[in-house]
Amino acid sequence: MTTKPLPLYRILQAEGFGTRRYCGDLVAAGLVEVEGQPCDDADAPFDPEGLRITVDGEPWVCHVRAYLMLHKPAGYECSQRPLHHPSVYTLLPTPLRVRGVQAVGRLDQDTTGLLLLSDDGQFIHQQTSPKRKVPKVYEVTTAEPATEAQAQALRTGVQLDDEPAPIAAMGCDIVGERALRLTLSEGKYHQVKRMVAAAGNHVTALHRSRIGGLALDPALAPGEWRWLTTADLALLAQKE
């Protein structure tokens, strides 16, 4: 997309490289290249979206809004102030942390898989609003062999202790002796683990593989991230 040209120092500031003065000093010191060319004019205007820069030797592609996919590993908390484990935000480069990206919903510290992050408040609200019923697919490893009776109970609805009515999965399939593929449209506290327990089994490992029509990129190793593309964002809107 085409955006309004901005002075280079403002682009650097918006991308998370520091304060206005610090970004101006970076440019003045000859530490910034734009599209492969040195630039020592902090006021030089550029269209920020997709602009390729290098800051003190580090390449960077500018984005007006940050939309990210992270392959969350086990042992990380989706919190800026973690209590017992490292924060997922430590897996991101400093500019993204400085500009304030937030996890779109949370995964438990021992849950792996697809985690979205953004600095777009409207996007975060849309993705987490219960009214939108965004389907999320989980690969569940169970302690005991999964049975059709358990899968049927999860599809029909199981009663959780603090819920007034049974909670049903959008879909549940047995995909291995001790493996279920569970699709939910809600994000209640420990929901998958509690639902599987209510159905008579126990979760030993949990991995989120898909949100909407967007699957976790198989090229991402645990702990790795990438920018979402326009096509990725369109897939998120799909309900099937």
mmCIF file of C-alpha atoms in Angstrom:
data_model
loop_
_atom_site.group_PDB
_atom_site.id
_atom_site.type_symbol
_atom_site.label_atom_id
_atom_site.label_comp_id
_atom_site.label_asym_id
_atom_site.label_seq_id
_atom_site.Cartn_x
_atom_site.Cartn_y
_atom_site.Cartn_z
ATOM 1 C CA MET A 1 0.000 0.000 0.000
ATOM 2 C CA THR A 2 1.033 3.605 -0.569
ATOM 3 C CA THR A 3 1.457 5.733 2.510
ATOM 4 C CA LYS A 4 2.203 9.397 3.070
ATOM 5 C CA PRO A 5 5.930 10.184 2.857
ATOM 6 C CA LEU A 6 7.543 10.817 6.240
ATOM 7 C CA PRO A 7 10.935 12.219 7.270
ATOM 8 C CA LEU A 8 13.487 9.475 7.729
ATOM 9 C CA TYR A 9 13.921 10.171 11.460
ATOM 10 C CA ARG A 10 10.161 9.710 12.019
ATOM 11 C CA ILE A 11 10.196 6.429 10.124
ATOM 12 C CA LEU A 12 13.049 5.166 12.296
ATOM 13 C CA GLN A 13 11.241 6.312 15.443
ATOM 14 C CA ALA A 14 7.980 4.617 14.391
ATOM 15 C CA GLU A 15 9.856 1.402 13.624
ATOM 16 C CA GLY A 16 11.201 1.308 17.185
ATOM 17 C CA PHE A 17 14.813 2.392 16.718
ATOM 18 C CA GLY A 18 14.687 4.999 19.483
ATOM 19 C CA THR A 19 13.646 8.527 20.310
ATOM 20 C CA ARG A 20 13.348 11.274 17.715
ATOM 21 C CA ARG A 21 16.724 12.728 18.712
ATOM 22 C CA TYR A 22 18.464 9.343 18.787
ATOM 23 C CA CYS A 23 17.119 8.445 15.334
ATOM 24 C CA GLY A 24 18.285 11.796 13.991
ATOM 25 C CA ASP A 25 21.725 11.148 15.459
ATOM 26 C CA LEU A 26 21.843 7.710 13.798
ATOM 27 C CA VAL A 27 21.263 9.313 10.421
ATOM 28 C CA ALA A 28 23.719 12.155 11.042
ATOM 29 C CA ALA A 29 26.381 9.623 12.057
ATOM 30 C CA GLY A 30 26.075 7.873 8.691
ATOM 31 C CA LEU A 31 24.661 4.688 10.224
ATOM 32 C CA VAL A 32 21.519 4.516 8.077
ATOM 33 C CA GLU A 33 21.132 3.329 4.496
ATOM 34 C CA VAL A 34 17.899 3.583 2.517
ATOM 35 C CA GLU A 35 17.329 1.109 -0.309
ATOM 36 C CA GLY A 36 21.046 0.347 -0.287
ATOM 37 C CA GLN A 37 22.216 3.953 -0.397
ATOM 38 C CA PRO A 38 23.698 5.979 2.485
ATOM 39 C CA CYS A 39 21.479 8.813 3.708
ATOM 40 C CA ASP A 40 22.675 11.527 6.100
ATOM 41 C CA ASP A 41 19.568 13.740 5.857
ATOM 42 C CA ALA A 42 17.208 12.933 8.734
ATOM 43 C CA ASP A 43 14.468 15.049 7.149
ATOM 44 C CA ALA A 44 14.570 13.294 3.773
ATOM 45 C CA PRO A 45 11.028 12.057 2.990
ATOM 46 C CA PHE A 46 10.245 8.439 2.112
ATOM 47 C CA ASP A 47 7.145 6.262 1.771
ATOM 48 C CA PRO A 48 7.594 4.062 4.876
ATOM 49 C CA GLU A 49 5.605 0.961 3.866
ATOM 50 C CA GLY A 50 8.013 -1.663 2.551
ATOM 51 C CA LEU A 51 10.992 0.692 2.724
ATOM 52 C CA ARG A 52 14.244 -1.258 3.003
ATOM 53 C CA ILE A 53 16.738 0.285 5.375
ATOM 54 C CA THR A 54 19.921 -0.709 7.144
ATOM 55 C CA VAL A 55 20.549 0.641 10.641
ATOM 56 C CA ASP A 56 24.060 0.264 11.997
ATOM 57 C CA GLY A 57 24.617 -2.707 9.713
ATOM 58 C CA GLU A 58 21.313 -4.439 10.439
ATOM 59 C CA PRO A 59 18.840 -4.765 7.517
ATOM 60 C CA TRP A 60 15.199 -3.930 8.189
ATOM 61 C CA VAL A 61 11.977 -3.709 6.176
ATOM 62 C CA CYS A 62 9.622 -0.981 7.393
ATOM 63 C CA HIS A 63 5.942 -1.622 8.114
ATOM 64 C CA VAL A 64 3.472 1.062 9.176
ATOM 65 C CA ARG A 65 1.632 -1.584 11.208
ATOM 66 C CA ALA A 66 3.232 -4.726 12.586
ATOM 67 C CA TYR A 67 1.468 -8.046 11.955
ATOM 68 C CA LEU A 68 3.567 -11.033 12.962
ATOM 69 C CA MET A 69 3.448 -14.809 13.131
ATOM 70 C CA LEU A 70 5.553 -16.478 15.826
ATOM 71 C CA HIS A 71 6.155 -20.186 16.321
ATOM 72 C CA LYS A 72 5.868 -20.190 20.089
ATOM 73 C CA PRO A 73 8.090 -22.746 21.801
ATOM 74 C CA ALA A 74 7.325 -24.400 25.120
ATOM 75 C CA GLY A 75 8.605 -22.723 28.239
ATOM 76 C CA TYR A 76 7.650 -19.135 27.362
ATOM 77 C CA GLU A 77 4.927 -16.946 28.826
ATOM 78 C CA CYS A 78 2.782 -14.600 26.714
ATOM 79 C CA SER A 79 3.333 -11.742 29.152
ATOM 80 C CA GLN A 80 5.403 -8.582 29.339
ATOM 81 C CA ARG A 81 5.951 -9.409 33.013
ATOM 82 C CA PRO A 82 6.399 -13.193 33.186
ATOM 83 C CA LEU A 83 6.335 -14.897 36.569
ATOM 84 C CA HIS A 84 8.149 -18.194 36.093
ATOM 85 C CA HIS A 85 9.425 -18.431 32.502
ATOM 86 C CA PRO A 86 10.944 -16.146 29.863
ATOM 87 C CA SER A 87 8.613 -13.830 27.948
ATOM 88 C CA VAL A 88 7.785 -14.557 24.301
ATOM 89 C CA TYR A 89 8.671 -10.930 23.617
ATOM 90 C CA THR A 90 12.338 -11.755 24.210
ATOM 91 C CA LEU A 91 12.170 -13.783 20.980
ATOM 92 C CA LEU A 92 11.561 -10.588 18.976
ATOM 93 C CA PRO A 93 14.132 -8.017 17.851
ATOM 94 C CA THR A 94 14.428 -4.874 19.931
ATOM 95 C CA PRO A 95 12.643 -2.519 17.466
ATOM 96 C CA LEU A 96 9.472 -4.618 17.602
ATOM 97 C CA ARG A 97 9.527 -4.687 21.390
ATOM 98 C CA VAL A 98 10.112 -0.935 21.561
ATOM 99 C CA ARG A 99 7.188 -0.167 19.242
ATOM 100 C CA GLY A 100 4.911 -2.161 21.533
ATOM 101 C CA VAL A 101 3.666 -5.243 19.697
ATOM 102 C CA GLN A 102 1.241 -7.331 21.754
ATOM 103 C CA ALA A 103 0.281 -10.988 21.642
ATOM 104 C CA VAL A 104 -3.131 -11.538 20.061
ATOM 105 C CA GLY A 105 -4.545 -13.682 22.852
ATOM 106 C CA ARG A 106 -2.330 -15.991 24.874
ATOM 107 C CA LEU A 107 -0.980 -19.507 24.884
ATOM 108 C CA ASP A 108 -0.025 -21.296 28.114
ATOM 109 C CA GLN A 109 3.701 -21.536 28.811
ATOM 110 C CA ASP A 110 3.738 -25.242 27.871
ATOM 111 C CA THR A 111 1.618 -24.774 24.726
ATOM 112 C CA THR A 112 3.408 -24.422 21.395
ATOM 113 C CA GLY A 113 2.432 -23.213 17.963
ATOM 114 C CA LEU A 114 0.894 -20.291 16.123
ATOM 115 C CA LEU A 115 0.902 -16.989 17.986
ATOM 116 C CA LEU A 116 -0.011 -13.689 16.339
ATOM 117 C CA LEU A 117 1.413 -10.360 17.486
ATOM 118 C CA SER A 118 0.584 -6.814 16.409
ATOM 119 C CA ASP A 119 0.678 -3.155 17.363
ATOM 120 C CA ASP A 120 -2.700 -2.562 15.688
ATOM 121 C CA GLY A 121 -5.282 -2.333 18.476
ATOM 122 C CA GLN A 122 -8.251 -2.721 16.152
ATOM 123 C CA PHE A 123 -6.761 -5.875 14.625
ATOM 124 C CA ILE A 124 -6.118 -7.344 18.090
ATOM 125 C CA HIS A 125 -9.702 -6.617 19.145
ATOM 126 C CA GLN A 126 -11.133 -8.159 15.973
ATOM 127 C CA GLN A 127 -9.105 -11.330 16.398
ATOM 128 C CA THR A 128 -9.913 -11.786 20.083
ATOM 129 C CA SER A 129 -13.572 -10.715 20.152
ATOM 130 C CA PRO A 130 -15.818 -13.675 21.109
ATOM 131 C CA LYS A 131 -18.470 -12.304 18.739
ATOM 132 C CA ARG A 132 -16.315 -13.068 15.692
ATOM 133 C CA LYS A 133 -15.959 -16.757 16.604
ATOM 134 C CA VAL A 134 -12.562 -17.078 14.935
ATOM 135 C CA PRO A 135 -11.826 -20.835 14.720
ATOM 136 C CA LYS A 136 -8.560 -21.990 16.254
ATOM 137 C CA VAL A 137 -7.213 -25.493 15.630
ATOM 138 C CA TYR A 138 -5.242 -27.372 18.285
ATOM 139 C CA GLU A 139 -3.255 -30.587 17.965
ATOM 140 C CA VAL A 140 -3.794 -32.398 21.266
ATOM 141 C CA THR A 141 -1.676 -35.248 22.612
ATOM 142 C CA THR A 142 -3.540 -37.241 25.250
ATOM 143 C CA ALA A 143 -2.347 -39.395 28.126
ATOM 144 C CA GLU A 144 -4.733 -42.237 27.311
ATOM 145 C CA PRO A 145 -5.896 -43.510 23.921
ATOM 146 C CA ALA A 146 -8.490 -41.151 22.451
ATOM 147 C CA THR A 147 -11.921 -42.680 21.958
ATOM 148 C CA GLU A 148 -14.818 -41.789 19.717
ATOM 149 C CA ALA A 149 -16.962 -41.350 22.807
ATOM 150 C CA GLN A 150 -14.562 -38.669 24.060
ATOM 151 C CA ALA A 151 -14.494 -36.950 20.658
ATOM 152 C CA GLN A 152 -18.296 -37.023 20.497
ATOM 153 C CA ALA A 153 -18.539 -35.561 23.990
ATOM 154 C CA LEU A 154 -16.246 -32.698 22.973
ATOM 155 C CA ARG A 155 -18.331 -32.039 19.855
ATOM 156 C CA THR A 156 -21.614 -32.187 21.782
ATOM 157 C CA GLY A 157 -20.432 -30.217 24.791
ATOM 158 C CA VAL A 158 -18.792 -30.873 28.162
ATOM 159 C CA GLN A 159 -19.550 -29.183 31.461
ATOM 160 C CA LEU A 160 -16.760 -27.125 33.015
ATOM 161 C CA ASP A 161 -16.867 -26.289 36.690
ATOM 162 C CA ASP A 162 -17.223 -22.518 36.356
ATOM 163 C CA GLU A 163 -19.451 -22.405 33.259
ATOM 164 C CA PRO A 164 -23.259 -22.208 33.393
ATOM 165 C CA ALA A 165 -23.726 -24.336 30.258
ATOM 166 C CA PRO A 166 -21.781 -27.091 28.483
ATOM 167 C CA ILE A 167 -19.010 -25.948 26.122
ATOM 168 C CA ALA A 168 -18.833 -27.613 22.697
ATOM 169 C CA ALA A 169 -15.969 -27.707 20.229
ATOM 170 C CA MET A 170 -16.574 -26.591 16.643
ATOM 171 C CA GLY A 171 -14.901 -29.810 15.581
ATOM 172 C CA CYS A 172 -13.004 -32.755 17.030
ATOM 173 C CA ASP A 173 -11.312 -35.593 15.153
ATOM 174 C CA ILE A 174 -9.178 -38.507 16.284
ATOM 175 C CA VAL A 175 -5.939 -38.251 14.291
ATOM 176 C CA GLY A 176 -3.827 -40.800 16.163
ATOM 177 C CA GLU A 177 -3.977 -43.320 18.999
ATOM 178 C CA ARG A 178 -3.354 -40.547 21.504
ATOM 179 C CA ALA A 179 -4.036 -37.525 19.321
ATOM 180 C CA LEU A 180 -7.018 -35.255 18.766
ATOM 181 C CA ARG A 181 -7.493 -32.275 16.444
ATOM 182 C CA LEU A 182 -9.758 -29.861 18.277
ATOM 183 C CA THR A 183 -11.299 -26.703 16.824
ATOM 184 C CA LEU A 184 -12.561 -23.988 19.180
ATOM 185 C CA SER A 185 -14.007 -20.524 18.671
ATOM 186 C CA GLU A 186 -13.435 -19.345 22.232
ATOM 187 C CA GLY A 187 -10.362 -18.754 24.357
ATOM 188 C CA LYS A 188 -11.290 -19.435 27.947
ATOM 189 C CA TYR A 189 -8.660 -20.108 30.594
ATOM 190 C CA HIS A 190 -6.955 -23.497 30.003
ATOM 191 C CA GLN A 191 -9.980 -24.348 27.855
ATOM 192 C CA VAL A 192 -8.553 -27.238 25.839
ATOM 193 C CA LYS A 193 -7.037 -28.929 28.866
ATOM 194 C CA ARG A 194 -10.200 -28.532 30.914
ATOM 195 C CA MET A 195 -12.469 -29.762 28.113
ATOM 196 C CA VAL A 196 -10.365 -32.862 27.453
ATOM 197 C CA ALA A 197 -10.294 -33.607 31.198
ATOM 198 C CA ALA A 198 -14.077 -33.233 31.354
ATOM 199 C CA ALA A 199 -14.354 -35.721 28.477
ATOM 200 C CA GLY A 200 -12.368 -38.285 30.464
ATOM 201 C CA ASN A 201 -8.788 -37.901 29.229
ATOM 202 C CA HIS A 202 -5.739 -35.734 29.970
ATOM 203 C CA VAL A 203 -3.638 -33.399 27.805
ATOM 204 C CA THR A 204 0.093 -34.113 27.791
ATOM 205 C CA ALA A 205 1.042 -31.774 24.916
ATOM 206 C CA LEU A 206 -0.787 -28.987 23.092
ATOM 207 C CA HIS A 207 0.045 -27.215 19.828
ATOM 208 C CA ARG A 208 -1.998 -24.553 18.008
ATOM 209 C CA SER A 209 -1.683 -25.146 14.271
ATOM 210 C CA ARG A 210 -4.188 -22.739 12.721
ATOM 211 C CA ILE A 211 -6.186 -19.547 13.279
ATOM 212 C CA GLY A 212 -9.006 -18.953 10.834
ATOM 213 C CA GLY A 213 -7.631 -20.091 7.482
ATOM 214 C CA LEU A 214 -4.031 -19.280 8.430
ATOM 215 C CA ALA A 215 -1.773 -22.213 9.286
ATOM 216 C CA LEU A 216 1.532 -21.969 11.100
ATOM 217 C CA ASP A 217 4.311 -21.631 8.529
ATOM 218 C CA PRO A 218 6.159 -24.984 8.514
ATOM 219 C CA ALA A 219 9.376 -23.127 7.661
ATOM 220 C CA LEU A 220 9.374 -21.453 11.081
ATOM 221 C CA ALA A 221 11.332 -23.310 13.743
ATOM 222 C CA PRO A 222 10.227 -22.903 17.373
ATOM 223 C CA GLY A 223 11.133 -19.393 18.487
ATOM 224 C CA GLU A 224 11.224 -17.967 14.955
ATOM 225 C CA TRP A 225 8.877 -15.298 13.573
ATOM 226 C CA ARG A 226 8.012 -13.563 10.319
ATOM 227 C CA TRP A 227 5.860 -10.725 9.027
ATOM 228 C CA LEU A 228 2.340 -11.597 7.883
ATOM 229 C CA THR A 229 1.671 -10.997 4.199
ATOM 230 C CA THR A 230 -1.466 -9.530 2.660
ATOM 231 C CA ALA A 231 -2.478 -13.083 1.709
ATOM 232 C CA ASP A 232 -1.950 -14.233 5.312
ATOM 233 C CA LEU A 233 -4.225 -11.485 6.627
ATOM 234 C CA ALA A 234 -6.919 -12.521 4.157
ATOM 235 C CA LEU A 235 -6.657 -16.137 5.361
ATOM 236 C CA LEU A 236 -7.262 -15.014 8.939
ATOM 237 C CA ALA A 237 -10.723 -13.832 7.910
ATOM 238 C CA GLN A 238 -11.712 -17.280 6.665
ATOM 239 C CA LYS A 239 -13.996 -19.291 8.917
ATOM 240 C CA GLU A 240 -13.459 -22.637 7.236
#
